[in-house]
């Protein structure tokens, strides 16, 4: 993906902060950029590269989903003020790291929309080629919109390229409108992409897996269970026999979709997780209460943490030297826990729900869950998700979507704190009266 540096430079022409179609002097003019299928392929790869941003999966987006919750802390000797705000849940609208999340995701949406807009006019494409290309780009756009929704709530939905200053003055769409667009894009992707393929690119089943997550967050439990069932019953994926193998290899049988990194476009997750004594920056560290919550025979404990002296640090992403670890966005274990949670809300068969939970527990070396009521099952699933997906960017969203953040997190005293602030830079440049700040900021 990263070999296409020229095209990535070209696409950067579309994503300046305020004027999103300015072309740099060293780019190919946009009018000459999409002449055939090969150009389209480079455009799609450029759209994927937007996920690699350090403000996005390359560091901040995923780390904040654990730091804002109770999985990570910002140590006393750490220096990033923006991280301290997130750790304490007192985030200012001018927080530069939160601004980076917002900007990098909208940059990615605009790149995808620019490529989408070119597809109909590319000469020589068959209808099948054009449809598959659009399906892949719709998946990318859906994931971007979903990730924005989870941090900021109501957001502007963008389905056409942003061109010029007037196009930046847009209102926020309500949450239902955002969900509808995400679901429409993913359904198109599910129906028009090959069922499986490279794990660093979208597939039909990757779209189904993301749909399962989207429906769960939307509280559409019938469709969440059905989408997870479709992925599980496909037989395409499997749980790796040992937990530590998940992050030891890329594009393995458990991976459904991951972000590709190499030393050329490194992520900085290990750098921020590793302490100073291990040549990292030590901006975050695992919360002691989380580390203490693992059973002593839980295989996930040794696979998730190493120790510098007596202090634990996270090793799921451990390539400190080159930052070339791929980031796992969706993996197969989540499908079992989504199906279990959805069926619990639907008051389905308790033995079947327990079996889904136990698939994950048994791989971790644990016995079957003792939960036997729907209330106990929801608690068990929440705890299992915390341990299974620690430091993979789920915990904050889990607590917010279930309405549990105020009860669980001592620094969250109001539901207003469960949405991040709209960045000040957006409010200053977007003059649409429908672009307003989240309550409490």
mmCIF file of N, CA and C in Angstrom, residues 64-173:
data_model
loop_
_atom_site.group_PDB
_atom_site.id
_atom_site.type_symbol
_atom_site.label_atom_id
_atom_site.label_comp_id
_atom_site.label_asym_id
_atom_site.label_seq_id
_atom_site.Cartn_x
_atom_site.Cartn_y
_atom_site.Cartn_z
ATOM 1 N N UNK A 64 -6.837 6.672 22.906
ATOM 2 C CA UNK A 64 -7.809 7.453 23.677
ATOM 3 C C UNK A 64 -9.029 6.624 24.062
ATOM 4 N N UNK A 65 -9.366 5.601 23.280
ATOM 5 C CA UNK A 65 -10.517 4.763 23.615
ATOM 6 C C UNK A 65 -10.263 3.911 24.851
ATOM 7 N N UNK A 66 -9.021 3.744 25.236
ATOM 8 C CA UNK A 66 -8.695 3.086 26.505
ATOM 9 C C UNK A 66 -8.334 4.089 27.584
ATOM 10 N N UNK A 67 -7.734 5.215 27.193
ATOM 11 C CA UNK A 67 -7.309 6.228 28.159
ATOM 12 C C UNK A 67 -8.494 6.978 28.750
ATOM 13 N N UNK A 68 -9.503 7.274 27.949
ATOM 14 C CA UNK A 68 -10.691 7.963 28.458
ATOM 15 C C UNK A 68 -11.494 7.065 29.385
ATOM 16 N N UNK A 69 -11.284 5.765 29.267
ATOM 17 C CA UNK A 69 -11.969 4.792 30.116
ATOM 18 C C UNK A 69 -11.059 4.408 31.281
ATOM 19 N N UNK A 70 -11.118 3.163 31.691
ATOM 20 C CA UNK A 70 -10.383 2.715 32.874
ATOM 21 C C UNK A 70 -9.335 1.661 32.552
ATOM 22 N N UNK A 71 -8.871 1.619 31.311
ATOM 23 C CA UNK A 71 -7.848 0.654 30.927
ATOM 24 C C UNK A 71 -6.444 1.234 30.942
ATOM 25 N N UNK A 72 -6.310 2.507 30.614
ATOM 26 C CA UNK A 72 -5.014 3.174 30.591
ATOM 27 C C UNK A 72 -5.027 4.373 31.525
ATOM 28 N N UNK A 73 -3.849 4.734 32.007
ATOM 29 C CA UNK A 73 -3.664 5.964 32.767
ATOM 30 C C UNK A 73 -2.534 6.766 32.127
ATOM 31 N N UNK A 74 -2.518 8.054 32.420
ATOM 32 C CA UNK A 74 -1.434 8.942 31.991
ATOM 33 C C UNK A 74 -0.519 9.117 33.201
ATOM 34 N N UNK A 75 0.666 8.496 33.204
ATOM 35 C CA UNK A 75 1.521 8.516 34.395
ATOM 36 C C UNK A 75 1.932 9.927 34.808
ATOM 37 N N UNK A 76 2.299 10.066 36.069
ATOM 38 C CA UNK A 76 2.668 11.376 36.608
ATOM 39 C C UNK A 76 3.878 11.975 35.899
ATOM 40 N N UNK A 77 4.790 11.127 35.407
ATOM 41 C CA UNK A 77 5.998 11.645 34.754
ATOM 42 C C UNK A 77 5.836 11.806 33.249
ATOM 43 N N UNK A 78 4.632 11.575 32.730
ATOM 44 C CA UNK A 78 4.379 11.756 31.297
ATOM 45 C C UNK A 78 4.190 13.237 30.993
ATOM 46 N N UNK A 79 4.314 13.599 29.735
ATOM 47 C CA UNK A 79 4.396 15.026 29.395
ATOM 48 C C UNK A 79 3.283 15.549 28.495
ATOM 49 N N UNK A 80 2.501 14.687 27.869
ATOM 50 C CA UNK A 80 1.499 15.142 26.897
ATOM 51 C C UNK A 80 0.261 15.665 27.616
ATOM 52 N N UNK A 81 0.098 16.986 27.624
ATOM 53 C CA UNK A 81 -1.033 17.609 28.323
ATOM 54 C C UNK A 81 -2.360 17.147 27.728
ATOM 55 N N UNK A 82 -2.407 16.990 26.413
ATOM 56 C CA UNK A 82 -3.645 16.542 25.765
ATOM 57 C C UNK A 82 -4.073 15.179 26.281
ATOM 58 N N UNK A 83 -3.102 14.328 26.601
ATOM 59 C CA UNK A 83 -3.411 12.997 27.124
ATOM 60 C C UNK A 83 -3.911 13.079 28.562
ATOM 61 N N UNK A 84 -3.347 13.998 29.333
ATOM 62 C CA UNK A 84 -3.804 14.169 30.714
ATOM 63 C C UNK A 84 -5.267 14.593 30.750
ATOM 64 N N UNK A 85 -5.665 15.464 29.840
ATOM 65 C CA UNK A 85 -7.069 15.889 29.776
ATOM 66 C C UNK A 85 -7.993 14.698 29.519
ATOM 67 N N UNK A 86 -7.594 13.827 28.613
ATOM 68 C CA UNK A 86 -8.424 12.670 28.281
ATOM 69 C C UNK A 86 -8.466 11.697 29.451
ATOM 70 N N UNK A 87 -7.336 11.480 30.095
ATOM 71 C CA UNK A 87 -7.281 10.583 31.247
ATOM 72 C C UNK A 87 -8.215 11.056 32.354
ATOM 73 N N UNK A 88 -8.281 12.363 32.568
ATOM 74 C CA UNK A 88 -9.106 12.927 33.639
ATOM 75 C C UNK A 88 -10.516 13.289 33.187
ATOM 76 N N UNK A 89 -10.801 13.060 31.904
ATOM 77 C CA UNK A 89 -12.124 13.371 31.337
ATOM 78 C C UNK A 89 -12.507 14.832 31.537
ATOM 79 N N UNK A 90 -11.517 15.700 31.362
ATOM 80 C CA UNK A 90 -11.751 17.151 31.374
ATOM 81 C C UNK A 90 -11.140 17.716 30.082
ATOM 82 N N UNK A 91 -11.718 17.339 28.971
ATOM 83 C CA UNK A 91 -11.153 17.632 27.663
ATOM 84 C C UNK A 91 -11.595 19.016 27.204
ATOM 85 N N UNK A 92 -10.655 19.835 26.811
ATOM 86 C CA UNK A 92 -10.954 21.170 26.309
ATOM 87 C C UNK A 92 -11.187 21.120 24.799
ATOM 88 N N UNK A 93 -12.044 21.996 24.276
ATOM 89 C CA UNK A 93 -12.283 22.018 22.828
ATOM 90 C C UNK A 93 -11.025 22.295 22.008
ATOM 91 N N UNK A 94 -10.028 22.933 22.624
ATOM 92 C CA UNK A 94 -8.791 23.211 21.895
ATOM 93 C C UNK A 94 -7.760 22.089 22.037
ATOM 94 N N UNK A 95 -8.135 20.943 22.598
ATOM 95 C CA UNK A 95 -7.230 19.802 22.718
ATOM 96 C C UNK A 95 -6.720 19.402 21.332
ATOM 97 N N UNK A 96 -5.415 19.507 21.138
ATOM 98 C CA UNK A 96 -4.852 19.305 19.800
ATOM 99 C C UNK A 96 -4.949 17.854 19.336
ATOM 100 N N UNK A 97 -4.877 16.924 20.262
ATOM 101 C CA UNK A 97 -4.957 15.518 19.868
ATOM 102 C C UNK A 97 -6.368 15.136 19.451
ATOM 103 N N UNK A 98 -7.360 15.664 20.151
ATOM 104 C CA UNK A 98 -8.748 15.426 19.751
ATOM 105 C C UNK A 98 -9.016 16.084 18.400
ATOM 106 N N UNK A 99 -8.486 17.282 18.213
ATOM 107 C CA UNK A 99 -8.582 17.953 16.913
ATOM 108 C C UNK A 99 -7.976 17.077 15.822
ATOM 109 N N UNK A 100 -6.856 16.429 16.143
ATOM 110 C CA UNK A 100 -6.213 15.558 15.162
ATOM 111 C C UNK A 100 -7.079 14.380 14.763
ATOM 112 N N UNK A 101 -7.807 13.811 15.725
ATOM 113 C CA UNK A 101 -8.723 12.714 15.404
ATOM 114 C C UNK A 101 -9.780 13.189 14.417
ATOM 115 N N UNK A 102 -10.429 14.292 14.763
ATOM 116 C CA UNK A 102 -11.487 14.851 13.905
ATOM 117 C C UNK A 102 -10.959 15.144 12.498
ATOM 118 N N UNK A 103 -9.842 15.849 12.431
ATOM 119 C CA UNK A 103 -9.307 16.285 11.135
ATOM 120 C C UNK A 103 -8.835 15.112 10.292
ATOM 121 N N UNK A 104 -8.144 14.160 10.910
ATOM 122 C CA UNK A 104 -7.606 13.042 10.131
ATOM 123 C C UNK A 104 -8.720 12.173 9.569
ATOM 124 N N UNK A 105 -9.807 12.011 10.325
ATOM 125 C CA UNK A 105 -10.905 11.183 9.820
ATOM 126 C C UNK A 105 -11.641 11.896 8.696
ATOM 127 N N UNK A 106 -11.894 13.186 8.854
ATOM 128 C CA UNK A 106 -12.548 13.899 7.754
ATOM 129 C C UNK A 106 -11.645 13.989 6.528
ATOM 130 N N UNK A 107 -10.342 14.081 6.746
ATOM 131 C CA UNK A 107 -9.428 14.003 5.607
ATOM 132 C C UNK A 107 -9.626 12.678 4.870
ATOM 133 N N UNK A 108 -9.723 11.594 5.637
ATOM 134 C CA UNK A 108 -9.921 10.279 5.027
ATOM 135 C C UNK A 108 -11.230 10.175 4.280
ATOM 136 N N UNK A 109 -12.291 10.732 4.853
ATOM 137 C CA UNK A 109 -13.589 10.733 4.172
ATOM 138 C C UNK A 109 -13.491 11.485 2.855
ATOM 139 N N UNK A 110 -12.788 12.615 2.877
ATOM 140 C CA UNK A 110 -12.694 13.410 1.655
ATOM 141 C C UNK A 110 -11.881 12.709 0.578
ATOM 142 N N UNK A 111 -10.829 12.017 0.971
ATOM 143 C CA UNK A 111 -10.065 11.253 -0.016
ATOM 144 C C UNK A 111 -10.958 10.184 -0.641
ATOM 145 N N UNK A 112 -11.694 9.446 0.201
ATOM 146 C CA UNK A 112 -12.589 8.410 -0.328
ATOM 147 C C UNK A 112 -13.631 9.012 -1.266
ATOM 148 N N UNK A 113 -14.224 10.130 -0.857
ATOM 149 C CA UNK A 113 -15.249 10.758 -1.698
ATOM 150 C C UNK A 113 -14.683 11.266 -3.015
ATOM 151 N N UNK A 114 -13.458 11.771 -2.984
ATOM 152 C CA UNK A 114 -12.832 12.215 -4.229
ATOM 153 C C UNK A 114 -12.643 11.056 -5.197
ATOM 154 N N UNK A 115 -12.187 9.918 -4.690
ATOM 155 C CA UNK A 115 -12.004 8.762 -5.572
ATOM 156 C C UNK A 115 -13.360 8.260 -6.063
ATOM 157 N N UNK A 116 -14.344 8.197 -5.163
ATOM 158 C CA UNK A 116 -15.696 7.774 -5.552
ATOM 159 C C UNK A 116 -16.223 8.633 -6.698
ATOM 160 N N UNK A 117 -15.999 9.933 -6.597
ATOM 161 C CA UNK A 117 -16.538 10.846 -7.614
ATOM 162 C C UNK A 117 -15.898 10.644 -8.979
ATOM 163 N N UNK A 118 -14.697 10.060 -9.013
ATOM 164 C CA UNK A 118 -13.999 9.861 -10.283
ATOM 165 C C UNK A 118 -14.398 8.566 -10.979
ATOM 166 N N UNK A 119 -14.930 7.602 -10.223
ATOM 167 C CA UNK A 119 -15.154 6.264 -10.776
ATOM 168 C C UNK A 119 -16.022 6.265 -12.030
ATOM 169 N N UNK A 120 -17.154 6.973 -12.068
ATOM 170 C CA UNK A 120 -18.023 6.875 -13.254
ATOM 171 C C UNK A 120 -17.370 7.326 -14.554
ATOM 172 N N UNK A 121 -16.376 8.192 -14.470
ATOM 173 C CA UNK A 121 -15.786 8.758 -15.691
ATOM 174 C C UNK A 121 -14.492 8.074 -16.116
ATOM 175 N N UNK A 122 -14.071 7.039 -15.405
ATOM 176 C CA UNK A 122 -12.815 6.376 -15.761
ATOM 177 C C UNK A 122 -13.045 5.498 -16.986
ATOM 178 N N UNK A 123 -12.325 5.736 -18.072
ATOM 179 C CA UNK A 123 -12.556 4.953 -19.297
ATOM 180 C C UNK A 123 -12.090 3.509 -19.137
ATOM 181 N N UNK A 124 -12.809 2.608 -19.781
ATOM 182 C CA UNK A 124 -12.383 1.216 -19.843
ATOM 183 C C UNK A 124 -12.804 0.348 -18.684
ATOM 184 N N UNK A 125 -13.436 0.910 -17.659
ATOM 185 C CA UNK A 125 -13.878 0.095 -16.527
ATOM 186 C C UNK A 125 -15.142 -0.668 -16.896
ATOM 187 N N UNK A 126 -15.184 -1.937 -16.553
ATOM 188 C CA UNK A 126 -16.435 -2.670 -16.691
ATOM 189 C C UNK A 126 -17.364 -2.273 -15.552
ATOM 190 N N UNK A 127 -18.632 -2.577 -15.700
ATOM 191 C CA UNK A 127 -19.581 -2.275 -14.630
ATOM 192 C C UNK A 127 -19.204 -3.012 -13.352
ATOM 193 N N UNK A 128 -18.740 -4.249 -13.488
ATOM 194 C CA UNK A 128 -18.352 -5.032 -12.312
ATOM 195 C C UNK A 128 -17.157 -4.404 -11.608
ATOM 196 N N UNK A 129 -16.174 -3.942 -12.380
ATOM 197 C CA UNK A 129 -15.011 -3.290 -11.779
ATOM 198 C C UNK A 129 -15.412 -2.022 -11.039
ATOM 199 N N UNK A 130 -16.262 -1.224 -11.650
ATOM 200 C CA UNK A 130 -16.692 0.027 -11.025
ATOM 201 C C UNK A 130 -17.473 -0.247 -9.750
ATOM 202 N N UNK A 131 -18.357 -1.229 -9.786
ATOM 203 C CA UNK A 131 -19.172 -1.544 -8.611
ATOM 204 C C UNK A 131 -18.309 -2.037 -7.463
ATOM 205 N N UNK A 132 -17.348 -2.902 -7.755
ATOM 206 C CA UNK A 132 -16.480 -3.409 -6.694
ATOM 207 C C UNK A 132 -15.617 -2.294 -6.111
ATOM 208 N N UNK A 133 -15.121 -1.408 -6.959
ATOM 209 C CA UNK A 133 -14.326 -0.280 -6.462
ATOM 210 C C UNK A 133 -15.156 0.603 -5.545
ATOM 211 N N UNK A 134 -16.372 0.911 -5.950
ATOM 212 C CA UNK A 134 -17.246 1.730 -5.107
ATOM 213 C C UNK A 134 -17.540 1.032 -3.788
ATOM 214 N N UNK A 135 -17.752 -0.275 -3.832
ATOM 215 C CA UNK A 135 -18.039 -1.016 -2.608
ATOM 216 C C UNK A 135 -16.879 -0.920 -1.622
ATOM 217 N N UNK A 136 -15.668 -1.016 -2.128
ATOM 218 C CA UNK A 136 -14.494 -0.920 -1.263
ATOM 219 C C UNK A 136 -14.381 0.477 -0.659
ATOM 220 N N UNK A 137 -14.618 1.481 -1.458
ATOM 221 C CA UNK A 137 -14.552 2.862 -0.980
ATOM 222 C C UNK A 137 -15.688 3.173 -0.012
ATOM 223 N N UNK A 138 -16.857 2.591 -0.226
ATOM 224 C CA UNK A 138 -17.968 2.792 0.707
ATOM 225 C C UNK A 138 -17.644 2.181 2.071
ATOM 226 N N UNK A 139 -16.983 1.025 2.078
ATOM 227 C CA UNK A 139 -16.548 0.438 3.346
ATOM 228 C C UNK A 139 -15.629 1.402 4.085
ATOM 229 N N UNK A 140 -14.653 1.950 3.373
ATOM 230 C CA UNK A 140 -13.717 2.896 3.980
ATOM 231 C C UNK A 140 -14.470 4.090 4.548
ATOM 232 N N UNK A 141 -15.376 4.649 3.767
ATOM 233 C CA UNK A 141 -16.145 5.814 4.212
ATOM 234 C C UNK A 141 -17.018 5.479 5.419
ATOM 235 N N UNK A 142 -17.612 4.302 5.423
ATOM 236 C CA UNK A 142 -18.463 3.900 6.545
ATOM 237 C C UNK A 142 -17.668 3.786 7.831
ATOM 238 N N UNK A 143 -16.493 3.189 7.767
ATOM 239 C CA UNK A 143 -15.674 3.055 8.966
ATOM 240 C C UNK A 143 -15.264 4.422 9.490
ATOM 241 N N UNK A 144 -14.912 5.335 8.607
ATOM 242 C CA UNK A 144 -14.584 6.701 9.030
ATOM 243 C C UNK A 144 -15.766 7.356 9.753
ATOM 244 N N UNK A 145 -16.931 7.332 9.147
ATOM 245 C CA UNK A 145 -18.099 7.969 9.766
ATOM 246 C C UNK A 145 -18.438 7.324 11.111
ATOM 247 N N UNK A 146 -18.340 6.016 11.179
ATOM 248 C CA UNK A 146 -18.646 5.307 12.425
ATOM 249 C C UNK A 146 -17.673 5.710 13.528
ATOM 250 N N UNK A 147 -16.410 5.820 13.197
ATOM 251 C CA UNK A 147 -15.419 6.196 14.198
ATOM 252 C C UNK A 147 -15.626 7.619 14.700
ATOM 253 N N UNK A 148 -16.021 8.524 13.832
ATOM 254 C CA UNK A 148 -16.359 9.882 14.267
ATOM 255 C C UNK A 148 -17.582 9.877 15.176
ATOM 256 N N UNK A 149 -18.603 9.156 14.776
ATOM 257 C CA UNK A 149 -19.843 9.078 15.548
ATOM 258 C C UNK A 149 -19.583 8.628 16.976
ATOM 259 N N UNK A 150 -18.686 7.677 17.150
ATOM 260 C CA UNK A 150 -18.468 7.105 18.475
ATOM 261 C C UNK A 150 -17.776 8.058 19.435
ATOM 262 N N UNK A 151 -16.988 8.969 18.933
ATOM 263 C CA UNK A 151 -16.351 9.959 19.808
ATOM 264 C C UNK A 151 -17.186 11.229 19.957
ATOM 265 N N UNK A 152 -17.829 11.668 18.878
ATOM 266 C CA UNK A 152 -18.404 13.014 18.871
ATOM 267 C C UNK A 152 -19.931 13.054 18.798
ATOM 268 N N UNK A 153 -20.587 11.925 18.579
ATOM 269 C CA UNK A 153 -22.036 11.935 18.448
ATOM 270 C C UNK A 153 -22.454 12.435 17.080
ATOM 271 N N UNK A 154 -23.461 13.297 17.038
ATOM 272 C CA UNK A 154 -23.951 13.837 15.768
ATOM 273 C C UNK A 154 -22.820 14.556 15.035
ATOM 274 N N UNK A 155 -22.644 14.229 13.777
ATOM 275 C CA UNK A 155 -21.555 14.794 12.968
ATOM 276 C C UNK A 155 -22.087 15.109 11.573
ATOM 277 N N UNK A 156 -21.394 15.949 10.811
ATOM 278 C CA UNK A 156 -21.767 16.116 9.404
ATOM 279 C C UNK A 156 -21.451 14.849 8.609
ATOM 280 N N UNK A 157 -22.439 14.322 7.926
ATOM 281 C CA UNK A 157 -22.220 13.208 7.002
ATOM 282 C C UNK A 157 -21.782 13.785 5.664
ATOM 283 N N UNK A 158 -20.683 13.264 5.140
ATOM 284 C CA UNK A 158 -20.160 13.787 3.874
ATOM 285 C C UNK A 158 -20.064 12.653 2.862
ATOM 286 N N UNK A 159 -20.781 12.804 1.759
ATOM 287 C CA UNK A 159 -20.787 11.783 0.714
ATOM 288 C C UNK A 159 -20.329 12.313 -0.637
ATOM 289 N N UNK A 160 -19.942 13.581 -0.679
ATOM 290 C CA UNK A 160 -19.379 14.173 -1.898
ATOM 291 C C UNK A 160 -18.107 14.908 -1.501
ATOM 292 N N UNK A 161 -17.193 15.128 -2.439
ATOM 293 C CA UNK A 161 -15.944 15.810 -2.090
ATOM 294 C C UNK A 161 -16.187 17.217 -1.558
ATOM 295 N N UNK A 162 -15.377 17.604 -0.594
ATOM 296 C CA UNK A 162 -15.388 18.976 -0.093
ATOM 297 C C UNK A 162 -14.454 19.799 -0.966
ATOM 298 N N UNK A 163 -15.008 20.800 -1.636
ATOM 299 C CA UNK A 163 -14.225 21.611 -2.573
ATOM 300 C C UNK A 163 -14.461 23.079 -2.256
ATOM 301 N N UNK A 164 -13.422 23.756 -1.817
ATOM 302 C CA UNK A 164 -13.524 25.189 -1.582
ATOM 303 C C UNK A 164 -14.062 25.538 -0.210
ATOM 304 N N UNK A 165 -13.983 26.817 0.125
ATOM 305 C CA UNK A 165 -14.358 27.294 1.454
ATOM 306 C C UNK A 165 -15.838 27.129 1.750
ATOM 307 N N UNK A 166 -16.697 27.299 0.745
ATOM 308 C CA UNK A 166 -18.133 27.236 1.025
ATOM 309 C C UNK A 166 -18.559 25.842 1.456
ATOM 310 N N UNK A 167 -17.859 24.820 1.010
ATOM 311 C CA UNK A 167 -18.257 23.456 1.322
ATOM 312 C C UNK A 167 -17.885 23.028 2.736
ATOM 313 N N UNK A 168 -17.139 23.862 3.451
ATOM 314 C CA UNK A 168 -16.796 23.480 4.824
ATOM 315 C C UNK A 168 -17.863 23.926 5.816
ATOM 316 N N UNK A 169 -18.804 24.735 5.394
ATOM 317 C CA UNK A 169 -19.835 25.246 6.301
ATOM 318 C C UNK A 169 -21.041 24.310 6.279
ATOM 319 N N UNK A 170 -20.945 23.254 7.049
ATOM 320 C CA UNK A 170 -21.970 22.212 7.039
ATOM 321 C C UNK A 170 -22.488 21.983 8.454
ATOM 322 N N UNK A 171 -23.754 21.582 8.542
ATOM 323 C CA UNK A 171 -24.384 21.315 9.832
ATOM 324 C C UNK A 171 -24.124 19.878 10.265
ATOM 325 N N UNK A 172 -24.294 19.637 11.543
ATOM 326 C CA UNK A 172 -24.243 18.278 12.070
ATOM 327 C C UNK A 172 -25.541 17.553 11.700
ATOM 328 N N UNK A 173 -25.424 16.310 11.282
ATOM 329 C CA UNK A 173 -26.598 15.469 11.058
ATOM 330 C C UNK A 173 -26.908 14.707 12.341
#
